[in-house]
C-alpha positions as MATLAB code, in Angstrom:
seq = 'MAAEDTESAVLTRVAGRAGYITLNRPAALNALTRPMVRAVAEALDRFEADPAVAVVVLTGAGERGLCAGGDIRAIREDALAGGRESFAFWRDEYRLNARIARFGKPYAAVMDGIVMGGGVGVSAHGSVRIVTERSRVAMPETGIGFVPDVGGTYLLARAPGELGTHLALTGLAVGAADALLCGLADHFVPSAALPGLVAGLAGGEVAEVVGRYAATAPAGELAGHREWIDSCYAADTVEEITGRLLAHGDPAAKEAAETVLTRSPTSLKVTLAALRRARALGALEPVLEQEYRVSCAVFTRPDLVEGVRAQVVDKDRAPRWSPGSLAEVTAADVERCFAAAPGGGLGLV';
ca = [
     -13.503  -25.133   20.941;
     -14.742  -26.176   24.381;
     -15.892  -23.577   26.910;
     -12.809  -23.998   29.052;
     -10.601  -23.511   25.987;
     -12.488  -20.348   25.114;
     -11.791  -18.904   28.529;
      -8.070  -19.541   28.188;
      -7.987  -18.330   24.570;
      -8.957  -14.782   25.590;
      -7.455  -13.560   28.848;
      -8.739  -10.423   30.544;
      -7.670   -8.495   33.613;
      -7.817   -5.020   35.113;
      -4.723   -3.313   36.488;
      -4.911    0.273   37.627;
      -6.804    2.269   35.046;
      -6.344   -0.264   32.216;
      -8.417   -3.208   31.076;
      -6.245   -5.778   29.316;
      -7.363   -8.248   26.648;
      -4.870  -10.886   25.492;
      -5.522  -13.194   22.556;
      -4.072  -16.456   23.830;
      -3.729  -19.095   21.118;
      -0.012  -18.654   20.407;
       0.358  -22.061   18.742;
      -2.246  -20.932   16.183;
      -0.803  -17.406   15.979;
      -3.832  -16.292   18.006;
      -6.214  -17.061   15.129;
      -9.745  -15.987   15.969;
     -12.663  -18.329   16.556;
     -16.269  -17.299   17.096;
     -16.090  -17.925   20.878;
     -12.985  -15.708   21.019;
     -14.756  -12.916   19.150;
     -17.660  -13.119   21.569;
     -15.303  -13.141   24.552;
     -13.606   -9.961   23.333;
     -16.995   -8.308   22.813;
     -18.073   -9.282   26.333;
     -14.821   -7.891   27.752;
     -15.450   -4.580   25.989;
     -18.918   -4.457   27.524;
     -17.466   -4.985   31.004;
     -14.646   -2.492   30.543;
     -16.903    0.173   29.079;
     -19.264   -0.122   32.052;
     -16.432   -0.093   34.618;
     -15.657    3.503   35.674;
     -12.237    2.384   36.940;
     -11.175    1.399   33.414;
      -9.941    4.353   31.353;
      -8.221    2.478   28.522;
      -8.433   -0.967   26.923;
      -5.170   -2.619   25.814;
      -5.156   -5.469   23.261;
      -2.137   -7.758   22.967;
      -1.343  -11.194   21.578;
       0.326  -14.031   23.454;
       3.593  -15.501   22.234;
       6.452  -14.030   20.261;
       5.131  -14.276   16.705;
       2.291  -11.816   16.450;
      -0.940  -10.248   17.612;
      -3.240  -12.329   15.400;
      -2.917  -14.118   12.057;
      -6.627  -13.686   11.282;
      -9.701  -15.883   11.461;
      -9.367  -19.631   11.784;
      -9.435  -20.317    8.042;
      -9.011  -24.063    8.469;
     -12.307  -24.113   10.348;
     -13.933  -21.942    7.671;
     -12.742  -24.340    4.969;
     -14.068  -27.352    6.875;
     -17.413  -25.573    7.271;
     -17.557  -24.903    3.529;
     -16.665  -28.505    2.662;
     -19.412  -29.742    4.979;
     -21.974  -27.428    3.400;
     -22.393  -25.609    6.713;
     -23.132  -21.993    7.543;
     -21.318  -21.565   10.850;
     -18.920  -19.175    9.135;
     -21.780  -16.765    8.477;
     -22.448  -16.565   12.222;
     -18.722  -16.095   12.881;
     -18.495  -13.219   10.395;
     -21.659  -11.639   11.752;
     -20.174  -11.521   15.245;
     -16.707  -10.571   14.013;
     -17.794   -7.658   11.824;
     -20.062   -6.330   14.559;
     -17.042   -6.457   16.880;
     -14.991   -4.493   14.333;
     -17.664   -1.784   14.320;
     -17.807   -1.873   18.127;
     -14.065   -1.305   18.380;
     -14.223    1.640   15.975;
     -16.946    3.309   18.063;
     -15.666    2.273   21.502;
     -16.200    5.022   24.034;
     -12.771    4.797   25.683;
      -9.231    4.716   24.253;
      -8.539    1.316   22.678;
      -4.818    0.648   22.357;
      -3.870   -2.234   20.067;
      -0.307   -3.548   20.184;
       0.237   -4.668   16.577;
       3.530   -6.459   17.176;
       4.608   -9.258   14.819;
       2.089  -10.786   12.413;
      -1.191   -8.878   12.124;
      -3.258  -10.199    9.242;
      -6.905  -10.422    8.191;
      -9.029  -10.652   11.311;
      -6.026   -9.442   13.299;
      -6.281   -6.155   11.425;
      -9.981   -6.086   12.236;
      -9.447   -6.196   16.012;
      -6.598   -3.681   15.959;
      -6.640   -1.182   13.085;
     -10.113    0.150   13.957;
      -8.839    1.133   17.404;
      -8.051    4.683   18.469;
      -4.402    3.994   19.446;
      -2.609    1.609   17.070;
       0.992    0.709   17.824;
       3.429   -1.044   15.488;
       7.000   -2.225   16.046;
       9.984   -3.163   13.898;
       8.613   -6.720   13.937;
       5.157   -5.806   12.617;
       3.948   -7.440    9.412;
       0.504   -6.102    8.577;
      -1.524   -7.551    5.702;
      -4.888   -8.316    4.195;
      -3.802  -11.453    2.279;
      -7.243  -12.722    1.291;
      -6.853  -12.790   -2.511;
      -4.188  -15.467   -2.043;
      -6.683  -17.846   -0.403;
      -9.603  -17.210   -2.758;
     -11.301  -14.771   -0.407;
     -11.813  -10.979   -0.329;
     -10.551   -8.444    2.260;
     -13.080   -8.159    5.084;
     -13.234   -7.045    8.771;
     -13.438   -3.474    7.505;
     -10.269   -4.002    5.486;
     -11.772   -2.557    2.323;
     -12.792    0.519    4.350;
      -9.252    0.981    5.678;
      -7.506    0.307    2.370;
      -9.890    2.524    0.413;
      -8.825    5.416    2.670;
      -5.079    4.875    2.198;
      -3.231    7.586    0.223;
      -3.468    7.334   -3.550;
      -3.717    3.732   -4.722;
      -1.623    2.196   -1.947;
      -4.671    0.392   -0.609;
      -5.475   -1.101   -4.000;
      -1.901   -2.367   -4.270;
      -2.056   -4.014   -0.842;
      -5.544   -5.453   -1.394;
      -4.800   -7.076   -4.758;
      -1.299   -8.365   -3.957;
      -2.071   -9.271   -0.339;
       1.491   -8.298    0.555;
       2.513   -7.557    4.144;
       3.973   -4.208    5.148;
       6.211   -3.126    7.993;
       5.796   -0.358   10.528;
       6.561    2.707    8.387;
       4.312    1.563    5.559;
       1.495    0.690    7.981;
       1.775    4.245    9.317;
       1.815    5.676    5.791;
      -1.294    3.706    4.814;
      -3.219    4.779    7.905;
      -3.275    1.305    9.437;
      -1.348    2.419   12.538;
      -0.597    5.564   14.542;
       2.624    5.096   16.496;
       5.916    3.224   16.251;
       7.305    1.775   19.479;
      10.428   -0.445   19.517;
       9.486   -3.962   20.582;
      11.943   -3.815   23.482;
       9.886   -0.960   24.942;
       6.543   -2.784   24.791;
       6.617   -4.178   28.361;
       7.125   -0.653   29.717;
       4.415    0.768   27.483;
       1.850   -1.917   28.293;
       2.504   -1.661   32.028;
       2.606    2.126   31.896;
      -0.908    2.351   30.490;
      -2.189    1.070   33.840;
      -1.039    4.228   35.579;
      -0.793    7.132   33.153;
      -2.699    9.087   30.553;
      -2.627    7.309   27.189;
      -1.106   10.157   25.173;
       1.614   10.754   27.749;
       2.546    7.080   28.077;
       2.597    6.432   24.326;
       4.587    9.626   23.776;
       7.171    8.457   26.287;
       7.902    5.286   24.308;
       7.162    6.283   20.702;
      10.041    6.663   18.254;
      10.659    7.117   14.531;
       9.965    3.983   12.502;
      12.700    2.531   10.273;
      12.273    3.583    6.644;
       9.586    1.809    4.657;
       9.290    0.921    0.966;
       5.964    2.172   -0.362;
       6.682    5.908   -0.350;
       9.396    5.389   -2.957;
       7.002    3.448   -5.211;
       4.081    5.884   -5.179;
       4.572    6.960   -8.799;
       3.960    3.566  -10.389;
       1.519    2.418   -7.719;
      -0.741    5.442   -8.133;
      -0.626    5.439  -11.925;
      -0.998    1.697  -12.495;
      -3.618    0.865   -9.881;
      -5.872    3.777  -10.874;
      -7.102    1.702  -13.822;
     -10.702    0.529  -13.861;
     -10.101   -3.214  -14.307;
      -7.697   -5.798  -12.941;
      -6.644   -6.625  -16.502;
      -5.693   -3.022  -17.165;
      -3.916   -2.742  -13.812;
      -1.741   -5.779  -14.505;
      -1.128   -4.543  -18.050;
       0.074   -1.182  -16.772;
       2.272   -2.827  -14.134;
       3.929   -5.103  -16.689;
       4.477   -2.232  -19.127;
       5.738    0.310  -16.616;
       9.403   -0.627  -16.640;
      10.078   -0.548  -12.916;
      11.140   -4.030  -11.757;
       9.021   -3.598   -8.627;
       5.936   -2.948  -10.765;
       6.594   -6.100  -12.789;
       7.040   -8.075   -9.576;
       3.719   -6.727   -8.279;
       1.973   -7.810  -11.483;
       3.438  -11.284  -11.213;
       2.193  -11.503   -7.627;
      -1.300  -10.314   -8.542;
      -1.527  -12.860  -11.344;
      -0.994  -15.736   -8.874;
      -4.108  -14.718   -6.890;
      -7.666  -15.940   -7.398;
      -9.065  -14.212  -10.501;
     -12.527  -14.026   -8.969;
     -11.156  -12.648   -5.708;
      -9.180  -10.002   -7.580;
     -12.160   -8.697   -9.523;
     -14.489   -8.734   -6.536;
     -11.829   -7.069   -4.360;
     -11.327   -4.213   -6.821;
     -15.092   -3.676   -7.046;
     -15.417   -3.792   -3.249;
     -12.664   -1.215   -2.781;
     -14.155    1.204   -5.288;
     -17.600    0.821   -3.719;
     -16.154    1.257   -0.225;
     -14.790    4.654   -1.230;
     -18.281    5.720   -2.277;
     -19.949    4.264    0.843;
     -17.756    6.363    3.115;
     -18.550    5.162    6.635;
     -17.335    1.905    8.185;
     -20.749    0.379    8.957;
     -22.118    0.248    5.390;
     -18.763   -1.097    4.223;
     -18.961   -3.898    6.806;
     -22.478   -4.665    5.584;
     -21.098   -4.912    2.036;
     -18.223   -7.124    3.177;
     -20.656   -9.456    4.901;
     -22.640   -9.892    1.691;
     -19.440  -10.535   -0.255;
     -18.039  -12.980    2.315;
     -21.221  -15.052    2.333;
     -21.222  -15.170   -1.472;
     -17.531  -16.034   -1.864;
     -17.884  -18.745    0.806;
     -19.986  -20.798   -1.615;
     -17.487  -20.535   -4.484;
     -14.721  -23.115   -5.042;
     -11.725  -20.789   -4.708;
     -11.908  -20.346   -0.932;
     -11.722  -24.088   -0.236;
      -8.980  -24.495   -2.829;
      -6.970  -21.479   -1.702;
      -6.898  -22.535    1.944;
      -5.963  -26.058    0.853;
      -3.010  -24.803   -1.174;
      -1.711  -22.258    1.333;
      -2.518  -23.763    4.724;
      -3.549  -27.440    4.514;
      -1.353  -29.092    1.851;
       0.969  -26.066    1.589;
       1.847  -26.859   -2.015;
       1.345  -23.157   -2.894;
      -0.217  -24.262   -6.190;
      -3.919  -23.393   -6.091;
      -6.075  -24.395   -9.049;
      -8.451  -21.453   -9.327;
     -11.881  -21.763  -10.922;
     -12.264  -19.857  -13.176;
      -8.553  -19.929  -13.879;
      -8.154  -16.599  -15.684;
      -9.308  -13.007  -15.317;
     -10.966  -13.136  -18.732;
     -13.286  -15.913  -17.561;
     -14.646  -13.880  -14.606;
     -17.613  -11.913  -15.929;
     -19.188   -8.727  -14.648;
     -22.232  -10.804  -13.706;
     -20.026  -13.123  -11.627;
     -18.736  -10.111   -9.724;
     -22.157   -8.552   -9.261;
     -23.548  -11.770   -7.778;
     -21.052  -11.447   -4.947;
     -22.737   -8.223   -3.809;
     -26.238   -9.717   -3.591;
     -28.162   -9.756   -0.316;
     -26.801  -12.171    2.270;
     -28.886  -15.135    3.425;
     -30.797  -14.193    6.562;
     -30.242  -10.466    6.142;
     -27.391   -8.156    7.025;
     -25.559   -7.177   10.189;
     -28.012   -4.563   11.379;
     -25.322   -1.872   11.506;
     -27.118    0.587    9.217;
];
């Protein structure tokens, strides 16, 4: 992406007491590139140092969503070329995720429409997270041969019961009520009220403005499935989880198992291990360090290239995973994905 494109891909402005950041690649669903990540980080530096700015507001251009994630086509091309540019992208991106979580002023993320992968990373670590009836929030990485990152394993490990495990393994998207239930968002605001909310933050206290527009989210789905989700996903292995789901008897549990079994076997096993380890690590920064190690390792495996091909490039939705079954993915295969990253870690801990 050329310098002039970078400038137009992240728009910033100050109005009243608010600093606004708009992700502006609507044709690509505001997918993140490394220059965009760096532009957002630079904007946060400016806004934090500006005493006139009391709140930062993140939005996405266009009508379809805040951000569909990282530019996975570019990551695939990097992998095919034997490059390592993706490592630099993740290094900057994960450091930005940590920066957002520790930002010294209110950070209000408008999670309208599609918010997936890297889109979750730039929004769900904020202090004021707003969803609408159009929100579709997901960490869909297992479906492209990758593993939840951008602090996603930290967020999902903290969700009630085993809801996070369910979302991580299936990669399914949730709406507003379920995002609130899982701790991925804080407030529901009808999409029709967003212009008033976003403009209002320039002149009023954050809590007062959000309270003026917040409403009760339409009913979600996950709360009614907690019994089978919590019992089935508490198992220690992906094989046992899918076995419990298939045997449970609830049609929704069977459907979840069928979804899980279409995902990359390696990604599934590494994701489950990453989630369990994230719970033990506790804080966001060591989890991001772990995710960086895992991302660098998975980048060199065949499933990421194949998964992006099947879902995004050729769109045949028929990935040929390698290995092709859960039984073929050994404990040693999983453990290798947690090895030290080339060139060291992120420097967050």
